[in-house]
mmCIF file of C-alpha atoms (C1' of nucleotides) in Angstrom:
data_model
loop_
_atom_site.group_PDB
_atom_site.id
_atom_site.type_symbol
_atom_site.label_atom_id
_atom_site.label_comp_id
_atom_site.label_asym_id
_atom_site.label_seq_id
_atom_site.Cartn_x
_atom_site.Cartn_y
_atom_site.Cartn_z
ATOM 1 C CA UNK A 123 148.895 163.601 91.120
ATOM 2 C CA UNK A 124 151.492 165.349 89.129
ATOM 3 C CA UNK A 125 152.802 163.610 85.644
ATOM 4 C CA UNK A 126 155.896 162.580 87.682
ATOM 5 C CA UNK A 127 154.528 161.116 90.310
ATOM 6 C CA UNK A 128 152.704 158.797 87.667
ATOM 7 C CA UNK A 129 155.979 157.984 85.834
ATOM 8 C CA UNK A 130 157.587 157.518 89.392
ATOM 9 C CA UNK A 131 155.091 154.676 90.516
ATOM 10 C CA UNK A 132 155.100 152.775 87.224
ATOM 11 C CA UNK A 133 159.062 152.788 87.294
ATOM 12 C CA UNK A 134 159.108 150.193 89.735
ATOM 13 C CA UNK A 135 158.785 146.373 88.815
ATOM 14 C CA UNK A 136 156.844 145.530 92.117
ATOM 15 C CA UNK A 137 154.605 148.377 91.459
ATOM 16 C CA UNK A 138 153.824 147.438 88.034
ATOM 17 C CA UNK A 139 153.241 143.861 88.947
ATOM 18 C CA UNK A 140 150.666 144.912 91.786
ATOM 19 C CA UNK A 141 149.156 146.971 89.155
ATOM 20 C CA UNK A 142 148.602 143.768 86.992
ATOM 21 C CA UNK A 143 147.272 141.940 90.003
ATOM 22 C CA UNK A 144 144.517 144.438 90.718
ATOM 23 C CA UNK A 145 143.438 144.244 87.137
ATOM 24 C CA UNK A 146 141.870 141.132 88.107
ATOM 25 C CA UNK A 147 139.924 142.653 90.903
ATOM 26 C CA UNK A 148 140.076 144.337 94.103
ATOM 27 C CA UNK A 149 142.628 143.165 96.776
ATOM 28 C CA UNK A 150 143.097 143.849 100.519
ATOM 29 C CA UNK A 151 146.798 144.395 101.739
ATOM 30 C CA UNK A 152 146.932 140.966 103.426
ATOM 31 C CA UNK A 153 146.153 139.411 99.893
ATOM 32 C CA UNK A 154 148.772 141.519 97.815
ATOM 33 C CA UNK A 155 151.504 141.430 100.131
ATOM 34 C CA UNK A 156 151.135 137.412 100.517
ATOM 35 C CA UNK A 157 152.255 137.295 96.927
ATOM 36 C CA UNK A 158 155.343 138.809 97.387
ATOM 37 C CA UNK A 159 158.593 137.815 99.460
ATOM 38 C CA UNK A 160 159.264 141.292 100.900
ATOM 39 C CA UNK A 161 157.636 142.157 104.274
ATOM 40 C CA UNK A 162 154.152 143.803 104.381
ATOM 41 C CA UNK A 163 155.308 147.427 105.180
ATOM 42 C CA UNK A 164 157.284 147.154 102.251
ATOM 43 C CA UNK A 165 154.082 146.598 100.200
ATOM 44 C CA UNK A 166 152.434 149.170 102.133
ATOM 45 C CA UNK A 167 155.156 151.818 100.678
ATOM 46 C CA UNK A 168 154.712 150.531 97.442
ATOM 47 C CA UNK A 169 150.689 150.776 97.479
ATOM 48 C CA UNK A 170 151.388 154.417 98.988
ATOM 49 C CA UNK A 171 153.471 155.677 95.836
ATOM 50 C CA UNK A 172 150.725 154.063 93.591
ATOM 51 C CA UNK A 173 148.032 155.675 95.316
ATOM 52 C CA UNK A 174 149.886 159.128 95.212
ATOM 53 C CA UNK A 175 149.926 158.628 91.695
ATOM 54 C CA UNK A 176 146.271 158.108 91.189
ATOM 55 C CA UNK A 177 146.922 154.573 90.012
ATOM 56 C CA UNK A 178 145.042 152.678 92.733
ATOM 57 C CA UNK A 179 142.160 153.847 95.204
ATOM 58 C CA UNK A 180 142.016 152.720 98.643
ATOM 59 C CA UNK A 181 138.924 152.186 101.130
ATOM 60 C CA UNK A 182 138.519 150.782 104.364
ATOM 61 C CA UNK A 183 136.161 147.791 104.908
ATOM 62 C CA UNK A 184 136.227 146.564 108.563
ATOM 63 C CA UNK A 185 139.723 146.005 109.482
ATOM 64 C CA UNK A 186 140.916 145.510 105.971
ATOM 65 C CA UNK A 187 142.248 148.280 103.399
ATOM 66 C CA UNK A 188 140.811 147.296 99.925
ATOM 67 C CA UNK A 189 143.060 148.516 96.786
ATOM 68 C CA UNK A 190 141.501 149.051 93.565
ATOM 69 C CA UNK A 191 142.911 149.766 90.041
ATOM 70 C CA UNK A 192 142.274 153.172 88.748
ATOM 71 C CA UNK A 193 143.658 152.647 85.005
ATOM 72 C CA UNK A 194 142.739 155.759 83.651
ATOM 73 C CA UNK A 195 145.523 157.626 85.522
ATOM 74 C CA UNK A 196 147.572 155.686 82.929
ATOM 75 C CA UNK A 197 145.964 157.930 80.000
ATOM 76 C CA UNK A 198 148.696 160.469 80.935
ATOM 77 C CA UNK A 199 151.571 158.019 80.041
ATOM 78 C CA UNK A 200 149.672 157.171 76.949
ATOM 79 C CA UNK A 201 149.261 160.671 75.840
ATOM 80 C CA UNK A 202 152.973 160.914 76.535
ATOM 81 C CA UNK A 203 153.884 157.725 74.454
ATOM 82 C CA UNK A 204 151.515 158.702 71.695
ATOM 83 C CA UNK A 205 153.366 161.914 70.922
ATOM 84 C CA UNK A 206 156.269 159.983 70.171
ATOM 85 C CA UNK A 207 154.241 157.063 68.504
ATOM 86 C CA UNK A 208 153.621 159.477 65.381
ATOM 87 C CA UNK A 209 157.560 158.790 64.580
ATOM 88 C CA UNK A 210 157.221 154.962 64.560
ATOM 89 C CA UNK A 211 153.603 154.200 63.160
ATOM 90 C CA UNK A 212 151.941 156.645 61.116
ATOM 91 C CA UNK A 213 149.018 154.586 60.833
ATOM 92 C CA UNK A 214 148.302 154.054 64.591
ATOM 93 C CA UNK A 215 149.021 157.590 64.977
ATOM 94 C CA UNK A 216 146.389 158.502 62.547
ATOM 95 C CA UNK A 217 143.667 156.005 63.885
ATOM 96 C CA UNK A 218 144.317 157.239 67.436
ATOM 97 C CA UNK A 219 143.459 160.945 66.136
ATOM 98 C CA UNK A 220 140.545 159.373 64.345
ATOM 99 C CA UNK A 221 139.242 157.990 67.632
ATOM 100 C CA UNK A 222 139.996 161.295 69.515
ATOM 101 C CA UNK A 223 138.083 163.385 66.930
ATOM 102 C CA UNK A 224 134.938 160.914 67.389
ATOM 103 C CA UNK A 225 135.073 161.422 71.108
ATOM 104 C CA UNK A 226 134.364 165.341 70.894
ATOM 105 C CA UNK B 148 167.625 146.523 76.974
ATOM 106 C CA UNK B 149 164.913 145.021 79.437
ATOM 107 C CA UNK B 150 161.531 146.246 80.042
ATOM 108 C CA UNK B 151 162.824 147.603 83.609
ATOM 109 C CA UNK B 152 165.889 149.616 81.822
ATOM 110 C CA UNK B 153 163.241 151.286 79.676
ATOM 111 C CA UNK B 154 160.765 152.100 82.407
ATOM 112 C CA UNK B 155 163.722 153.375 84.543
ATOM 113 C CA UNK B 156 165.052 155.743 81.801
ATOM 114 C CA UNK B 157 161.830 157.429 81.229
ATOM 115 C CA UNK B 158 161.139 157.975 84.892
ATOM 116 C CA UNK B 159 163.255 161.017 85.342
ATOM 117 C CA UNK B 160 161.767 164.289 84.013
ATOM 118 C CA UNK B 161 165.179 165.733 82.184
ATOM 119 C CA UNK B 162 165.351 162.377 80.489
ATOM 120 C CA UNK B 163 161.640 162.938 78.986
ATOM 121 C CA UNK B 164 162.731 166.142 78.359
ATOM 122 C CA UNK B 165 165.640 165.385 76.368
ATOM 123 C CA UNK B 166 163.704 162.731 74.450
ATOM 124 C CA UNK B 167 161.467 165.881 73.487
ATOM 125 C CA UNK B 168 164.172 167.925 72.352
ATOM 126 C CA UNK B 169 165.526 164.819 70.154
ATOM 127 C CA UNK B 170 162.114 164.359 68.456
ATOM 128 C CA UNK B 171 162.922 167.834 66.726
ATOM 129 C CA UNK B 172 166.144 166.149 65.122
ATOM 130 C CA UNK B 173 169.563 164.945 66.298
ATOM 131 C CA UNK B 174 171.702 166.682 68.711
ATOM 132 C CA UNK B 175 175.466 166.735 69.860
ATOM 133 C CA UNK B 176 176.190 166.703 73.371
ATOM 134 C CA UNK B 177 177.126 170.124 73.553
ATOM 135 C CA UNK B 178 173.680 171.003 72.086
ATOM 136 C CA UNK B 179 171.712 169.265 74.547
ATOM 137 C CA UNK B 180 173.606 170.028 77.861
ATOM 138 C CA UNK B 181 173.332 173.834 76.955
ATOM 139 C CA UNK B 182 169.666 173.670 77.411
ATOM 140 C CA UNK B 183 170.051 172.511 81.088
ATOM 141 C CA UNK B 184 171.372 174.198 83.902
ATOM 142 C CA UNK B 185 172.983 171.195 85.282
ATOM 143 C CA UNK B 186 176.606 170.266 84.261
ATOM 144 C CA UNK B 187 177.574 168.503 80.833
ATOM 145 C CA UNK B 188 178.670 165.510 82.943
ATOM 146 C CA UNK B 189 175.384 165.125 84.472
ATOM 147 C CA UNK B 190 173.567 165.550 81.150
ATOM 148 C CA UNK B 191 176.238 162.894 79.931
ATOM 149 C CA UNK B 192 174.923 160.231 82.750
ATOM 150 C CA UNK B 193 171.193 160.863 81.520
ATOM 151 C CA UNK B 194 172.153 160.304 77.928
ATOM 152 C CA UNK B 195 174.025 156.954 78.870
ATOM 153 C CA UNK B 196 170.593 155.834 80.659
ATOM 154 C CA UNK B 197 168.637 156.683 77.707
ATOM 155 C CA UNK B 198 171.146 154.701 75.309
ATOM 156 C CA UNK B 199 170.622 151.740 77.738
ATOM 157 C CA UNK B 200 166.916 151.752 77.734
ATOM 158 C CA UNK B 201 167.327 151.932 73.814
ATOM 159 C CA UNK B 202 165.570 154.974 73.747
ATOM 160 C CA UNK B 203 168.414 156.775 71.959
ATOM 161 C CA UNK B 204 171.355 155.566 69.753
ATOM 162 C CA UNK B 205 174.752 157.890 69.802
ATOM 163 C CA UNK B 206 177.058 158.082 66.796
ATOM 164 C CA UNK B 207 180.327 160.156 66.800
ATOM 165 C CA UNK B 208 181.081 162.492 64.226
ATOM 166 C CA UNK B 209 184.368 164.019 64.342
ATOM 167 C CA UNK B 210 184.926 165.277 67.764
ATOM 168 C CA UNK B 211 181.121 165.319 68.639
ATOM 169 C CA UNK B 212 178.836 162.681 69.820
ATOM 170 C CA UNK B 213 175.172 162.916 67.726
ATOM 171 C CA UNK B 214 172.307 161.571 69.773
ATOM 172 C CA UNK B 215 169.269 160.503 68.158
ATOM 173 C CA UNK B 216 166.006 159.606 69.199
ATOM 174 C CA UNK B 217 164.862 155.790 69.003
ATOM 175 C CA UNK B 218 161.098 156.011 69.655
ATOM 176 C CA UNK B 219 160.228 152.198 68.842
ATOM 177 C CA UNK B 220 161.661 151.490 72.074
ATOM 178 C CA UNK B 221 158.854 153.178 73.443
ATOM 179 C CA UNK B 222 156.387 150.140 71.844
ATOM 180 C CA UNK B 223 157.158 148.308 75.110
ATOM 181 C CA UNK B 224 155.566 150.993 76.934
ATOM 182 C CA UNK B 225 152.805 151.272 74.706
ATOM 183 C CA UNK B 226 152.004 147.968 75.036
ATOM 184 C CA UNK B 227 152.309 147.638 78.624
ATOM 185 C CA UNK B 228 149.719 150.699 78.910
ATOM 186 C CA UNK B 229 147.690 149.335 76.436
ATOM 187 C CA UNK B 230 146.889 146.272 78.327
ATOM 188 C CA UNK B 231 145.455 148.739 80.850
ATOM 189 C CA UNK B 232 143.599 150.680 78.412
ATOM 190 C CA UNK B 233 141.168 147.884 77.854
ATOM 191 C CA UNK B 234 139.699 148.941 81.258
ATOM 192 C CA UNK B 235 139.132 152.322 80.495
ATOM 193 C CA UNK B 236 138.433 152.820 76.873
ATOM 194 C CA UNK B 237 136.997 149.733 74.913
ATOM 195 C CA UNK B 238 136.555 151.547 71.692
ATOM 196 C CA UNK B 239 140.164 152.364 71.709
ATOM 197 C CA UNK B 240 141.462 149.097 72.935
ATOM 198 C CA UNK B 241 139.141 147.371 70.137
ATOM 199 C CA UNK B 242 140.556 149.963 67.231
ATOM 200 C CA UNK B 243 144.057 149.194 68.298
ATOM 201 C CA UNK B 244 143.368 145.276 68.296
ATOM 202 C CA UNK B 245 142.183 146.107 64.569
ATOM 203 C CA UNK B 246 145.330 147.764 63.917
ATOM 204 C CA UNK B 247 147.322 145.103 65.130
ATOM 205 C CA UNK B 248 145.412 142.254 63.628
ATOM 206 C CA UNK B 249 145.820 144.554 60.009
ATOM 207 C CA UNK B 250 149.660 144.553 60.653
ATOM 208 C CA UNK B 251 149.934 140.655 60.288
ATOM 209 C "C1'" DT C 112 136.867 139.888 127.436
ATOM 210 C "C1'" DT C 113 140.717 137.983 125.741
ATOM 211 C "C1'" DT C 114 142.668 136.765 121.781
ATOM 212 C "C1'" DA C 115 143.892 136.749 116.549
ATOM 213 C "C1'" DT C 116 143.928 139.331 112.758
ATOM 214 C "C1'" DA C 117 144.655 143.258 109.732
ATOM 215 C "C1'" DG C 118 147.203 147.181 109.433
ATOM 216 C "C1'" DG C 119 149.670 151.905 110.615
ATOM 217 C "C1'" DA C 120 153.728 154.299 112.260
ATOM 218 C "C1'" DA C 121 158.544 155.136 113.231
ATOM 219 C "C1'" DA C 122 163.231 154.474 113.142
ATOM 220 C "C1'" DC C 123 166.836 152.397 110.876
ATOM 221 C "C1'" DC C 124 170.205 150.912 107.020
ATOM 222 C "C1'" DA C 125 172.154 149.787 102.379
ATOM 223 C "C1'" DA C 126 172.313 150.807 97.608
ATOM 224 C "C1'" DA C 127 170.927 153.429 94.037
ATOM 225 C "C1'" DC C 128 170.479 157.962 92.276
ATOM 226 C "C1'" DA C 129 171.370 162.878 90.283
ATOM 227 C "C1'" DG C 130 174.477 165.401 90.795
ATOM 228 C "C1'" DT C 131 179.409 167.828 91.547
ATOM 229 C "C1'" DT C 132 184.482 168.757 90.676
ATOM 230 C "C1'" DT C 133 188.671 167.612 88.542
ATOM 231 C "C1'" DC C 134 191.309 165.826 85.092
ATOM 232 C "C1'" DA C 135 192.580 163.199 80.863
ATOM 233 C "C1'" DT C 136 191.984 162.562 75.793
ATOM 234 C "C1'" DG C 137 190.830 163.250 70.812
ATOM 235 C "C1'" DT C 138 189.905 166.644 67.168
ATOM 236 C "C1'" DC C 139 189.708 170.806 64.461
ATOM 237 C "C1'" DA C 140 191.542 175.071 63.085
ATOM 238 C "C1'" DA C 141 195.021 179.110 63.104
ATOM 239 C "C1'" DT D 152 201.944 172.409 66.410
ATOM 240 C "C1'" DT D 153 199.579 174.928 69.441
ATOM 241 C "C1'" DG D 154 195.395 176.504 71.254
ATOM 242 C "C1'" DA D 155 190.640 175.703 71.580
ATOM 243 C "C1'" DC D 156 186.857 172.801 71.597
ATOM 244 C "C1'" DA D 157 184.035 168.484 72.420
ATOM 245 C "C1'" DT D 158 184.003 164.957 75.218
ATOM 246 C "C1'" DG D 159 185.406 160.843 78.625
ATOM 247 C "C1'" DA D 160 186.276 159.112 83.182
ATOM 248 C "C1'" DA D 161 186.909 159.008 87.990
ATOM 249 C "C1'" DA D 162 186.193 160.420 92.520
ATOM 250 C "C1'" DC D 163 183.391 162.106 95.704
ATOM 251 C "C1'" DT D 164 178.749 163.918 98.017
ATOM 252 C "C1'" DG D 165 173.924 164.383 99.488
ATOM 253 C "C1'" DT D 166 169.554 162.730 98.914
ATOM 254 C "C1'" DT D 167 166.234 159.341 97.670
ATOM 255 C "C1'" DT D 168 164.722 154.662 97.475
ATOM 256 C "C1'" DG D 169 163.475 149.948 98.570
ATOM 257 C "C1'" DG D 170 163.941 147.339 102.362
ATOM 258 C "C1'" DT D 171 164.206 145.799 107.219
ATOM 259 C "C1'" DT D 172 162.580 145.536 112.467
ATOM 260 C "C1'" DT D 173 159.948 146.733 116.094
ATOM 261 C "C1'" DC D 174 155.989 148.370 118.246
ATOM 262 C "C1'" DC D 175 151.225 150.154 118.197
ATOM 263 C "C1'" DT D 176 146.130 150.523 117.098
ATOM 264 C "C1'" DA D 177 141.755 148.888 115.800
ATOM 265 C "C1'" DT D 178 138.369 145.195 114.554
ATOM 266 C "C1'" DA D 179 136.680 140.577 114.715
ATOM 267 C "C1'" DA D 180 135.902 136.294 117.014
ATOM 268 C "C1'" DA D 181 136.258 132.535 120.431
#
DNA sequence: TTTATAGGAAACCAAACAGTTTCATGTCAA
DNA sequence: TTGACATGAAACTGTTTGGTTTCCTATAAA
């Protein structure tokens, strides 16, 4: 679950689309692959990469595999973007800093 | 400069490293490639991909090519992450929304 | 206890990617 | 105006990636 695994996982449009789908709730592999034109094994590979990046979790339920979004993994990306945000939006950066201070 | 071009650009660790370097100020190709073990043409290719994603701009100055960070391009990524941030941090999401409202 | 359903695994493929080497071009400085 | 320097461009290469097809396993339902 390195930083690179996360950036790799979100670099593909299909995988970002799957994340959006899962933001609406859990889905089985069948449910997910039904939404795409590619074959089921192709979707399986995308899900594996998302799981390796920590962006989703998977559990078995009977003969199904249920996939759930793990959005906290995106904190890594948020932090990375936030470092650069200071160069384009001082106000937002300051507010974010305030929020982080407040958390401690 | 599609969303995909941006996500592609930031998916490579060398390119993210170059962005960090440029956050400190403009750099020529020579300055940049001196920091990496790979050859200059390899760095050139990375810079081209960053440029295509709108993350850097390039200008000629004499025989040099000066590269400058364009962090605003990361707003696209920030927006995308922010959509998911509502699922992990309500407080931060609300504050961000307030900032956006305030901008209009 | 068959049969249908949900998924896993392996072998394969073409295209994209990250890198190299080699050579050409433009600009600055003696 | 010659030499050094900064870069561009093209051809090539090995590996990764996103996809396929085929076959196998496990669970649920008839």
